Tab-separated table of C-alpha atoms in Angstrom:
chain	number	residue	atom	x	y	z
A	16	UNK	CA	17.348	5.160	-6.251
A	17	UNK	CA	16.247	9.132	-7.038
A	18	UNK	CA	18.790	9.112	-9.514
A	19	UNK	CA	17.813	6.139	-11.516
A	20	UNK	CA	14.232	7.107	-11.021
A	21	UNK	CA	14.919	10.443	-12.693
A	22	UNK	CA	16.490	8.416	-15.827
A	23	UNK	CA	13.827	5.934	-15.802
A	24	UNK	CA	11.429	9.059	-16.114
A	25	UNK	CA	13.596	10.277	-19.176
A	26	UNK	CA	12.799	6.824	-20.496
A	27	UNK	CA	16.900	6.331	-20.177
A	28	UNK	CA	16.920	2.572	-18.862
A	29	UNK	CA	20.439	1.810	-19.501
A	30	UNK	CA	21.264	4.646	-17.604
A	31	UNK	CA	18.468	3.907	-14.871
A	32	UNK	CA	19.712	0.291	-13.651
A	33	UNK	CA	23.242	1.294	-12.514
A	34	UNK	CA	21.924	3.672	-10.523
A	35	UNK	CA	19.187	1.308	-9.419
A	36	UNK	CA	22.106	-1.382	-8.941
A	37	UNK	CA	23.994	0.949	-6.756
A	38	UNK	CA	20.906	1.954	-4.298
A	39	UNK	CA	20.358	-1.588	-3.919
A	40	UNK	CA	23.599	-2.819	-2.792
A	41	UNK	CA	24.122	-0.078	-0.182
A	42	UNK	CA	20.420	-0.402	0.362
A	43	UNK	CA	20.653	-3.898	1.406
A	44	UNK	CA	24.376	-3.562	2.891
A	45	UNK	CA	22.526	-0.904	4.956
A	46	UNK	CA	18.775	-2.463	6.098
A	47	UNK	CA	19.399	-6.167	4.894
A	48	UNK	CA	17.782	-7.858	2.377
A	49	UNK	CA	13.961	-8.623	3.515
A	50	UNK	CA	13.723	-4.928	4.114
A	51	UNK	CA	10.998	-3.281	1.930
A	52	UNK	CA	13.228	-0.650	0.731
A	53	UNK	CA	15.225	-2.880	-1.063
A	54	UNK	CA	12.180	-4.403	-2.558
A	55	UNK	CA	11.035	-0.883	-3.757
A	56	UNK	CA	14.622	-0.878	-5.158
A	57	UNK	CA	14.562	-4.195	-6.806
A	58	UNK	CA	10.809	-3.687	-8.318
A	59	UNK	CA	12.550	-0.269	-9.828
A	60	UNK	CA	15.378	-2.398	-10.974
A	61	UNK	CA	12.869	-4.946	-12.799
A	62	UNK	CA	11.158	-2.007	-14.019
A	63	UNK	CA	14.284	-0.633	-15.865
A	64	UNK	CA	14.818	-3.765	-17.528
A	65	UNK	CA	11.465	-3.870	-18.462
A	66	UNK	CA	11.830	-0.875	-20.650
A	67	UNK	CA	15.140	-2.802	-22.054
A	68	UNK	CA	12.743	-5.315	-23.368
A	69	UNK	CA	14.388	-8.339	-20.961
A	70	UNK	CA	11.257	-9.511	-18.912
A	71	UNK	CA	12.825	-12.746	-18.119
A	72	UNK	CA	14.752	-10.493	-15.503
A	73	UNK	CA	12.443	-8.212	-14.826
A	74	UNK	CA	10.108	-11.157	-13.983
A	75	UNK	CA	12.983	-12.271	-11.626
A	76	UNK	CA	13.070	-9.341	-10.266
A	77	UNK	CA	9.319	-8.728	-9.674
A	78	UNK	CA	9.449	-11.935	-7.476
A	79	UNK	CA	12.151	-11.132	-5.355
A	80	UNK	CA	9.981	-8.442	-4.834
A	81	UNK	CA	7.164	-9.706	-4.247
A	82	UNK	CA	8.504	-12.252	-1.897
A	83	UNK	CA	9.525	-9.477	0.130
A	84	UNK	CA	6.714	-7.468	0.398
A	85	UNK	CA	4.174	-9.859	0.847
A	86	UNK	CA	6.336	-11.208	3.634
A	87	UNK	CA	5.970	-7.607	5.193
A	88	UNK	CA	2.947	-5.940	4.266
A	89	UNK	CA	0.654	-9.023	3.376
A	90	UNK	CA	-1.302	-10.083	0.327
A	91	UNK	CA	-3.995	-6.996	0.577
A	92	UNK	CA	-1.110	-4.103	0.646
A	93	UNK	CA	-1.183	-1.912	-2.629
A	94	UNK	CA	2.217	-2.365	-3.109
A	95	UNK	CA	1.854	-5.923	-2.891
A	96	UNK	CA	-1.271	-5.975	-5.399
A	97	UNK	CA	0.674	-4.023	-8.335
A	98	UNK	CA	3.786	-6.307	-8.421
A	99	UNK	CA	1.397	-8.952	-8.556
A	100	UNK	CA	-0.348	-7.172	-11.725
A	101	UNK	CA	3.201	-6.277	-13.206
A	102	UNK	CA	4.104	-9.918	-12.997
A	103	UNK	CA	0.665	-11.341	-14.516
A	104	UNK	CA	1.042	-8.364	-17.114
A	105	UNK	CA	4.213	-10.344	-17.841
A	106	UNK	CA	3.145	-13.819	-17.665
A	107	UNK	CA	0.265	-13.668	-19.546
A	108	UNK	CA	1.424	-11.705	-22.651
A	109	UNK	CA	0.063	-8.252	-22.250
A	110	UNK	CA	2.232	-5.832	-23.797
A	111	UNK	CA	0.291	-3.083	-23.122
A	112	UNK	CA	3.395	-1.670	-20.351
A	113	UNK	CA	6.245	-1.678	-23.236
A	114	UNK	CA	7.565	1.791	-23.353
A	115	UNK	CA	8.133	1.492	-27.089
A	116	UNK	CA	4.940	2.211	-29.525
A	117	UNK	CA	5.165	-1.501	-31.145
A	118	UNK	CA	3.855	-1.765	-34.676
A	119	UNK	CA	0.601	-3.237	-35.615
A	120	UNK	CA	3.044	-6.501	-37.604
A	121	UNK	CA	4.560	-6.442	-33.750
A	122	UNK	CA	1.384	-5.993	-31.923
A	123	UNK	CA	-0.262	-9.096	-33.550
A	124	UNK	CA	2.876	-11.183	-32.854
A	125	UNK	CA	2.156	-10.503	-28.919
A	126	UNK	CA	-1.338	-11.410	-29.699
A	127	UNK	CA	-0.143	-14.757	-31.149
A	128	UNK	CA	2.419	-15.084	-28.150
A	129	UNK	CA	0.462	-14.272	-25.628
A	130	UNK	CA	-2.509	-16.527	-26.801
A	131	UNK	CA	0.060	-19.289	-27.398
A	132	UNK	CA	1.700	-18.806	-23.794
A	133	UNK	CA	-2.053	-18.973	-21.800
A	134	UNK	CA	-2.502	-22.008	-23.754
A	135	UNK	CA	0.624	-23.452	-22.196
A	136	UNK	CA	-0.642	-22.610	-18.835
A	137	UNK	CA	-2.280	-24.760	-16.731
A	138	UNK	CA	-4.056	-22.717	-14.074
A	139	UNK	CA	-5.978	-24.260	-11.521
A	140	UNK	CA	-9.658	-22.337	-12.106
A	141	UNK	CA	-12.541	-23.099	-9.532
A	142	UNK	CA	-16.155	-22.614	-10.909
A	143	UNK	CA	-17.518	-18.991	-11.264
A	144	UNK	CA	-20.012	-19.773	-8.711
A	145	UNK	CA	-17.202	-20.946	-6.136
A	146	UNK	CA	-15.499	-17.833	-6.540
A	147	UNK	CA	-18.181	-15.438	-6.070
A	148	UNK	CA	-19.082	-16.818	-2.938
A	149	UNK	CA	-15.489	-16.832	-1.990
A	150	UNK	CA	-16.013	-13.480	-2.425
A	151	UNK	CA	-19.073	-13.151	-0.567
A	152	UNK	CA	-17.709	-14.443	2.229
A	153	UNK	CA	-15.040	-12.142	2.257
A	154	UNK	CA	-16.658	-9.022	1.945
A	155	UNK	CA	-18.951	-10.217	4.688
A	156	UNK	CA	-15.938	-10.514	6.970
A	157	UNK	CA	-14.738	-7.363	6.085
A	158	UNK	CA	-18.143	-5.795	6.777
A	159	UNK	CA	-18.063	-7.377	10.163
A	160	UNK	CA	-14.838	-5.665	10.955
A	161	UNK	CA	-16.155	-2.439	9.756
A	162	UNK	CA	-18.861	-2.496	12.055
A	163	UNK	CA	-16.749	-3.718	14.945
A	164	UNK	CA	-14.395	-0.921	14.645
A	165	UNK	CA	-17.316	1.329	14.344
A	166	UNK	CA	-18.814	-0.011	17.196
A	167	UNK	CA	-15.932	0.192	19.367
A	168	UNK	CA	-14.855	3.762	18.117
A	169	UNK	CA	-18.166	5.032	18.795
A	170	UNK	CA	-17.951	3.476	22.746
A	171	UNK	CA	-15.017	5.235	23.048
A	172	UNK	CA	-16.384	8.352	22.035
A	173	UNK	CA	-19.598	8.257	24.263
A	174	UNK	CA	-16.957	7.531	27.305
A	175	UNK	CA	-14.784	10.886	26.106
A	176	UNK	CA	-18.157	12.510	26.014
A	177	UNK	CA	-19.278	11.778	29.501
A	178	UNK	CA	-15.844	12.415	30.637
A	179	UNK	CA	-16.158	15.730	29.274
A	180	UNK	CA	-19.973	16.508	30.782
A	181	UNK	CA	-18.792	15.128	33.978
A	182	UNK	CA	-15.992	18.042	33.867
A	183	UNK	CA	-18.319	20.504	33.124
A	184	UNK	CA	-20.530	19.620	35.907
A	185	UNK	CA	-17.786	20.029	37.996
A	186	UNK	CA	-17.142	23.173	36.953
A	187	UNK	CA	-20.562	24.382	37.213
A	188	UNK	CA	-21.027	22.754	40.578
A	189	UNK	CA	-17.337	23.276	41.902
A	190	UNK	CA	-16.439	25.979	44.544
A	191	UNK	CA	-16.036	29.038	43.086
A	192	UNK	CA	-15.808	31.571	39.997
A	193	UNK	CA	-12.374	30.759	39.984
A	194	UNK	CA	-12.951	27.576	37.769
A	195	UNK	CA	-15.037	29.343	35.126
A	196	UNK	CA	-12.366	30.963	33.375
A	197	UNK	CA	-8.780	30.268	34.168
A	198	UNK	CA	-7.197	33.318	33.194
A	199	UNK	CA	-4.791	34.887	35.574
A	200	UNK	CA	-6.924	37.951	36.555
A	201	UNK	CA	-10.361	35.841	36.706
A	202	UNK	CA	-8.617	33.336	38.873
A	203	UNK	CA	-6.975	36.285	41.145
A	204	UNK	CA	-10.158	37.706	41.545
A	205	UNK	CA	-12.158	34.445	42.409
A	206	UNK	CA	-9.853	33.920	45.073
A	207	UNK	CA	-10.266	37.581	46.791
A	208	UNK	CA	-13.842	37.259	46.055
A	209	UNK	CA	-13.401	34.126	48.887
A	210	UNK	CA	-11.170	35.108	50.873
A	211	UNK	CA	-13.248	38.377	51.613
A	212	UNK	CA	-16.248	35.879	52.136
């Protein structure tokens, strides 16, 4: 996977997805293939095939990806959140990822493509109004854990706190010198300091 990555840097595709090929198959001979690994491997893979210009692959591969990872991690993970953005880049036309400067006859033709392929679409779209509340709620509940975890962090401080003051008071209130510093000599000479009492 380092290798290809290196070639991928160097803006070397061709050279990038055998070596992306090879880390996934011993990747996923190795950890199986739901491990998260091998989606890291098979995002890089779409990624190198990206740069080739093929996105019907790299779309393929974005999903295996995706399916993966949002299986492990969950909708909210970051890793989850930029396959989804690589595959929407995709889907809806934006060209704004291709390695290659395109020129401005080329750039218009995405424009026309993409607007063409969004027509195509059908997505299902709730009101604005829907959504932000949605979203209200949602921050709320995340606002409520917040405060919980505050909450609870900050009992569990107060209880290391008195934990700690009822130490000290034992020290303070305990039977001798002996506990007020706990170095050998102090300790030694606590002790005589008793045993001559």
């Amino acid at each position: 996977n380092n290798i290809g990555s290196v070639h991928y840097l160097k803006r070397e595709f061709g050279k990038a997805l055998p070596a992306y090929e090879e880390a996934f198959h011993i990747m996923k001979a190795n950890l199986g293939e739901k491990h998260p690994d091998v989606a890291t491997v098979m995002s890089n893979i779409g990624d190198g095939y990206f740069g080739l210009g093929n996105t019907d692959v790299a779309l393929a591969k974005y999903r295996q990806a995706l399916t993966i990872r949002w299986d492990t991690f969950g909708e909210k993970d970051p890793r989850v959140v930029r396959l989804l953005e690589k595959i929407a880049k995709i889907e809806m036309g934006d060209r704004m990822l291709t390695p290659q400067k395109p020129s401005s006859d080329q750039t218009l033709q995405a424009w026309d493509d993409a607007s063409a392929a969004s027509e195509k679409m059908e997505l299902p779209r709730k009101p604005i109004g829907e959504e932000l509340q949605e979203l209200q709620q949602q921050i709320a509940k995340d606002i409520e854990h917040v405060n919980a975890v505050e909450q609870r962090a900050t009992v569990e401080m107060l209880k290391d706190r008195i934990i700690i003051i009822r130490g000290m008071r034992a020290i303070w209130e305990g039977p001798g010198p002996e506990l007020l510093d706990n170095d050998t000599a102090s300790v030694a000479t606590g002790k005589s300091l008793k045993s001559q009492a």
